[in-house]
PDB file of C-alpha atoms in Angstrom:
ATOM      1  CA  ALA L  30     121.724 109.534  95.297  1.00  0.00           C
ATOM      2  CA  TRP L  31     119.572 107.760  97.893  1.00  0.00           C
ATOM      3  CA  ASN L  32     120.591 108.826 101.563  1.00  0.00           C
ATOM      4  CA  GLY L  33     122.715 106.184 103.046  1.00  0.00           C
ATOM      5  CA  ALA L  34     123.115 104.199  99.808  1.00  0.00           C
ATOM      6  CA  PRO L  35     125.160 106.251  97.242  1.00  0.00           C
ATOM      7  CA  THR L  36     125.089 103.436  94.805  1.00  0.00           C
ATOM      8  CA  GLU L  37     121.303 103.975  94.428  1.00  0.00           C
ATOM      9  CA  ILE L  38     120.675 106.869  92.148  1.00  0.00           C
ATOM     10  CA  PHE L  39     117.623 108.728  90.818  1.00  0.00           C
ATOM     11  CA  MET L  40     117.644 109.416  87.082  1.00  0.00           C
ATOM     12  CA  CYS L  41     116.478 112.796  85.920  1.00  0.00           C
ATOM     13  CA  PRO L  42     113.089 112.014  84.216  1.00  0.00           C
ATOM     14  CA  ARG L  43     113.428 115.154  82.196  1.00  0.00           C
ATOM     15  CA  VAL L  44     116.171 113.706  79.857  1.00  0.00           C
ATOM     16  CA  PRO L  45     114.617 112.831  76.479  1.00  0.00           C
ATOM     17  CA  GLU L  46     117.050 110.054  75.907  1.00  0.00           C
ATOM     18  CA  TRP L  47     116.196 108.516  79.238  1.00  0.00           C
ATOM     19  CA  GLN L  48     112.458 108.802  78.572  1.00  0.00           C
ATOM     20  CA  ASP L  49     112.953 107.092  75.193  1.00  0.00           C
ATOM     21  CA  TRP L  50     115.094 104.268  76.499  1.00  0.00           C
ATOM     22  CA  MET L  51     112.445 103.726  79.221  1.00  0.00           C
ATOM     23  CA  ALA L  52     109.550 103.791  76.813  1.00  0.00           C
ATOM     24  CA  GLN L  53     111.360 101.343  74.387  1.00  0.00           C
ATOM     25  CA  THR L  54     112.233  99.127  77.266  1.00  0.00           C
ATOM     26  CA  TYR L  55     108.819  98.842  78.626  1.00  0.00           C
ATOM     27  CA  ALA L  56     107.528  98.025  75.107  1.00  0.00           C
ATOM     28  CA  LYS L  57     110.137  95.339  74.593  1.00  0.00           C
ATOM     29  CA  VAL L  58     109.165  93.627  77.968  1.00  0.00           C
ATOM     30  CA  ALA L  59     105.444  93.732  77.013  1.00  0.00           C
ATOM     31  CA  ALA L  60     106.083  92.188  73.729  1.00  0.00           C
ATOM     32  CA  ALA L  61     108.479  89.630  75.111  1.00  0.00           C
ATOM     33  CA  THR L  62     106.477  88.556  78.094  1.00  0.00           C
ATOM     34  CA  GLY L  63     103.029  89.381  77.595  1.00  0.00           C
ATOM     35  CA  ALA L  64     103.050  91.187  80.888  1.00  0.00           C
ATOM     36  CA  ARG L  65     100.010  93.596  81.357  1.00  0.00           C
ATOM     37  CA  ALA L  66     101.068  95.566  84.359  1.00  0.00           C
ATOM     38  CA  PHE L  67     104.071  97.635  84.578  1.00  0.00           C
ATOM     39  CA  TYR L  68     105.455  99.625  87.686  1.00  0.00           C
ATOM     40  CA  ILE L  69     107.436 102.878  87.545  1.00  0.00           C
ATOM     41  CA  ASP L  70     109.356 103.027  90.841  1.00  0.00           C
ATOM     42  CA  GLU L  71     109.758 106.308  92.857  1.00  0.00           C
ATOM     43  CA  PHE L  72     107.261 108.246  90.466  1.00  0.00           C
ATOM     44  CA  GLY L  73     104.323 110.038  91.874  1.00  0.00           C
ATOM     45  CA  PHE L  74     106.009 111.773  94.808  1.00  0.00           C
ATOM     46  CA  ALA L  75     107.085 114.730  92.876  1.00  0.00           C
ATOM     47  CA  ARG L  76     109.326 115.846  95.575  1.00  0.00           C
ATOM     48  CA  PRO L  77     111.243 119.122  95.353  1.00  0.00           C
ATOM     49  CA  ASP L  78     114.220 117.677  96.908  1.00  0.00           C
ATOM     50  CA  ARG L  79     114.857 115.696  93.985  1.00  0.00           C
ATOM     51  CA  ALA L  80     115.322 118.672  91.614  1.00  0.00           C
ATOM     52  CA  CYS L  81     117.981 118.357  88.983  1.00  0.00           C
ATOM     53  CA  TYR L  82     120.829 120.802  88.726  1.00  0.00           C
ATOM     54  CA  ASN L  83     122.863 119.054  86.058  1.00  0.00           C
ATOM     55  CA  PRO L  84     123.835 121.666  83.462  1.00  0.00           C
ATOM     56  CA  ALA L  85     124.192 118.974  80.740  1.00  0.00           C
ATOM     57  CA  HIS L  86     120.502 118.507  80.730  1.00  0.00           C
ATOM     58  CA  ALA L  87     118.021 120.291  78.563  1.00  0.00           C
ATOM     59  CA  HIS L  88     116.203 122.216  81.350  1.00  0.00           C
ATOM     60  CA  ALA L  89     116.835 125.035  83.806  1.00  0.00           C
ATOM     61  CA  ALA L  90     118.886 124.279  86.879  1.00  0.00           C
ATOM     62  CA  GLY L  91     116.680 123.275  89.881  1.00  0.00           C
ATOM     63  CA  ALA L  92     114.040 121.813  87.626  1.00  0.00           C
ATOM     64  CA  THR L  93     111.681 119.531  89.609  1.00  0.00           C
ATOM     65  CA  VAL L  94     110.614 116.027  88.530  1.00  0.00           C
ATOM     66  CA  ALA L  95     106.790 116.328  88.105  1.00  0.00           C
ATOM     67  CA  MET L  96     107.049 117.689  84.439  1.00  0.00           C
ATOM     68  CA  GLY L  97     109.761 114.988  83.636  1.00  0.00           C
ATOM     69  CA  GLU L  98     107.556 112.344  85.163  1.00  0.00           C
ATOM     70  CA  ARG L  99     104.659 113.281  83.082  1.00  0.00           C
ATOM     71  CA  GLN L 100     106.854 113.323  79.874  1.00  0.00           C
ATOM     72  CA  LEU L 101     108.225 109.994  80.781  1.00  0.00           C
ATOM     73  CA  MET L 102     104.887 108.505  81.519  1.00  0.00           C
ATOM     74  CA  ARG L 103     103.358 109.776  78.386  1.00  0.00           C
ATOM     75  CA  LYS L 104     106.057 108.115  76.321  1.00  0.00           C
ATOM     76  CA  VAL L 105     105.820 104.722  78.293  1.00  0.00           C
ATOM     77  CA  ARG L 106     101.914 104.770  77.946  1.00  0.00           C
ATOM     78  CA  SER L 107     102.289 105.411  74.336  1.00  0.00           C
ATOM     79  CA  SER L 108     104.855 102.648  73.710  1.00  0.00           C
ATOM     80  CA  LEU L 109     102.745 100.199  75.660  1.00  0.00           C
ATOM     81  CA  ASP L 110      99.512 101.126  73.772  1.00  0.00           C
ATOM     82  CA  GLY L 111     101.455 100.120  70.584  1.00  0.00           C
ATOM     83  CA  VAL L 112     101.858  96.586  72.135  1.00  0.00           C
ATOM     84  CA  ASP L 113      98.729  96.169  74.211  1.00  0.00           C
ATOM     85  CA  ALA L 114      96.284  98.965  74.852  1.00  0.00           C
ATOM     86  CA  GLY L 115      94.960  97.189  77.949  1.00  0.00           C
ATOM     87  CA  ALA L 116      98.352  97.217  79.680  1.00  0.00           C
ATOM     88  CA  VAL L 117      98.371  99.252  82.935  1.00  0.00           C
ATOM     89  CA  ILE L 118     101.035 101.404  84.590  1.00  0.00           C
ATOM     90  CA  TYR L 119     101.131 101.833  88.370  1.00  0.00           C
ATOM     91  CA  LEU L 120     103.468 104.188  90.369  1.00  0.00           C
ATOM     92  CA  GLU L 121     104.932 104.243  93.890  1.00  0.00           C
ATOM     93  CA  GLU L 122     102.694 107.138  94.918  1.00  0.00           C
ATOM     94  CA  MET L 123      99.737 109.080  93.795  1.00  0.00           C
ATOM     95  CA  PRO L 124     101.081 111.439  91.232  1.00  0.00           C
ATOM     96  CA  PRO L 125     100.244 115.340  90.964  1.00  0.00           C
ATOM     97  CA  ASP L 126      96.734 115.761  89.424  1.00  0.00           C
ATOM     98  CA  SER L 127      98.231 116.704  86.016  1.00  0.00           C
ATOM     99  CA  ASN L 128     100.065 113.313  85.844  1.00  0.00           C
ATOM    100  CA  ALA L 129      97.184 111.175  86.675  1.00  0.00           C
ATOM    101  CA  PRO L 130      96.012 110.475  83.152  1.00  0.00           C
ATOM    102  CA  TYR L 131      99.114 108.723  82.262  1.00  0.00           C
ATOM    103  CA  ALA L 132      98.983 106.091  84.811  1.00  0.00           C
ATOM    104  CA  ASP L 133      96.303 103.647  85.997  1.00  0.00           C
ATOM    105  CA  GLY L 134      96.953 103.337  89.695  1.00  0.00           C
ATOM    106  CA  ALA L 135      99.485 103.804  92.405  1.00  0.00           C
ATOM    107  CA  PHE L 136     100.562 102.594  95.799  1.00  0.00           C
ATOM    108  CA  CYS L 137      99.381 105.155  98.564  1.00  0.00           C
ATOM    109  CA  TYR L 138     101.033 106.215 101.658  1.00  0.00           C
ATOM    110  CA  SER L 139      98.100 108.386 103.000  1.00  0.00           C
ATOM    111  CA  ILE L 140      97.079 106.011 105.719  1.00  0.00           C
ATOM    112  CA  ASN L 141     100.561 105.989 107.387  1.00  0.00           C
ATOM    113  CA  GLY L 142     101.286 109.702 106.425  1.00  0.00           C
ATOM    114  CA  ALA L 143      97.904 111.210 107.484  1.00  0.00           C
ATOM    115  CA  ASP L 144      98.018 113.718 110.463  1.00  0.00           C
ATOM    116  CA  GLU L 145      95.421 112.167 112.760  1.00  0.00           C
ATOM    117  CA  ARG L 146      94.651 115.571 114.297  1.00  0.00           C
ATOM    118  CA  ARG L 147      93.612 117.002 110.767  1.00  0.00           C
ATOM    119  CA  SER L 148      92.325 113.867 109.264  1.00  0.00           C
ATOM    120  CA  PRO L 149      91.396 111.233 111.797  1.00  0.00           C
ATOM    121  CA  GLY L 150      89.914 108.855 109.034  1.00  0.00           C
ATOM    122  CA  ALA L 151      92.894 109.458 106.863  1.00  0.00           C
ATOM    123  CA  ILE L 152      90.442 110.768 104.069  1.00  0.00           C
ATOM    124  CA  ASN L 153      92.162 110.449 100.904  1.00  0.00           C
ATOM    125  CA  LEU L 154      90.506 113.106  98.474  1.00  0.00           C
ATOM    126  CA  TYR L 155      92.510 111.757  95.567  1.00  0.00           C
ATOM    127  CA  ARG L 156      90.576 108.571  95.512  1.00  0.00           C
ATOM    128  CA  PHE L 157      87.310 110.539  95.160  1.00  0.00           C
ATOM    129  CA  ALA L 158      88.607 113.001  92.658  1.00  0.00           C
ATOM    130  CA  PHE L 159      90.060 110.304  90.428  1.00  0.00           C
ATOM    131  CA  PRO L 160      87.629 107.208  90.984  1.00  0.00           C
ATOM    132  CA  ASP L 161      89.016 105.403  87.937  1.00  0.00           C
ATOM    133  CA  PHE L 162      92.723 105.679  89.420  1.00  0.00           C
ATOM    134  CA  LYS L 163      93.241 102.601  91.519  1.00  0.00           C
ATOM    135  CA  LEU L 164      95.059 102.911  94.922  1.00  0.00           C
ATOM    136  CA  PHE L 165      96.711 100.361  96.919  1.00  0.00           C
ATOM    137  CA  ASP L 166      97.170 101.400 100.514  1.00  0.00           C
ATOM    138  CA  MET L 167     100.739 100.907 101.648  1.00  0.00           C
ATOM    139  CA  VAL L 168      99.858  99.819 105.139  1.00  0.00           C
ATOM    140  CA  SER L 169     103.103  98.124 105.579  1.00  0.00           C
ATOM    141  CA  GLU L 170     105.594 100.472 104.199  1.00  0.00           C
ATOM    142  CA  GLY L 171     109.221 100.303 104.524  1.00  0.00           C
ATOM    143  CA  ILE L 172     111.834  97.579 104.539  1.00  0.00           C
ATOM    144  CA  ASP L 173     110.342  95.994 107.694  1.00  0.00           C
ATOM    145  CA  ALA L 174     106.765  95.095 107.515  1.00  0.00           C
ATOM    146  CA  ARG L 175     104.540  96.035 110.408  1.00  0.00           C
ATOM    147  CA  ALA L 176     101.421  94.039 111.495  1.00  0.00           C
ATOM    148  CA  LEU L 177      98.022  95.598 110.028  1.00  0.00           C
ATOM    149  CA  THR L 178      95.885  97.078 112.492  1.00  0.00           C
ATOM    150  CA  ALA L 179      91.969  96.779 112.335  1.00  0.00           C
ATOM    151  CA  THR L 180      91.915 100.737 112.023  1.00  0.00           C
ATOM    152  CA  ASP L 181      94.280 100.312 108.827  1.00  0.00           C
ATOM    153  CA  MET L 182      91.966  97.692 107.399  1.00  0.00           C
ATOM    154  CA  LYS L 183      88.799  99.795 108.122  1.00  0.00           C
ATOM    155  CA  LYS L 184      90.295 102.976 106.506  1.00  0.00           C
ATOM    156  CA  SER L 185      91.433 101.073 103.530  1.00  0.00           C
ATOM    157  CA  PHE L 186      87.927  99.556 103.072  1.00  0.00           C
ATOM    158  CA  PHE L 187      86.330 102.799 103.627  1.00  0.00           C
ATOM    159  CA  HIS L 188      88.343 104.263 100.717  1.00  0.00           C
ATOM    160  CA  ALA L 189      87.662 101.148  98.527  1.00  0.00           C
ATOM    161  CA  ASN L 190      91.384 100.818  97.894  1.00  0.00           C
ATOM    162  CA  GLY L 191      93.365  97.688  97.522  1.00  0.00           C
ATOM    163  CA  LEU L 192      96.038  96.699  99.937  1.00  0.00           C
ATOM    164  CA  TRP L 193      99.663  96.212  99.372  1.00  0.00           C
ATOM    165  CA  LEU L 194     100.709  93.509 101.766  1.00  0.00           C
ATOM    166  CA  LYS L 195     104.260  92.818 102.621  1.00  0.00           C
ATOM    167  CA  GLY L 196     105.957  90.344 105.037  1.00  0.00           C
ATOM    168  CA  HIS L 197     104.676  87.386 106.733  1.00  0.00           C
ATOM    169  CA  ALA L 198     101.031  86.433 106.945  1.00  0.00           C
ATOM    170  CA  GLU L 199     100.968  87.006 110.712  1.00  0.00           C
TER     171      GLU L 199
END
């Protein structure tokens, strides 16, 4: 469950039935609406604190989400390709390298999360390692948007990333 909001839960992406349901749902939506871009929320972080210990699942206790995300994304990618091979998938964060081939882009928290002492330019090597994977800097992350700074804009421009803008224009 999400801290502070026990009604918001994270599904284990390693469950084959969940993977299949998601893949079918994305394909149905693509066919019904003609949508060409599809978001998979919470994917990409591959956070170890989201390991699954459910004994009913077909994986070892404590399995992390990265492999499950890859399996689910592969199925979603395949189902979308059956409807529209040009449809794109984007995630909430840059995925582990091994999962990058199954998505087309992601939001990116690197500008906000960079340690200025170690990376004053917030250099995002992922962008250079995977130039076809499109990144959108999350310069106003969180529930409450913050104003963009000139420095944020310069860093994002340097990386040739898109910007995820949230909140009011000012």
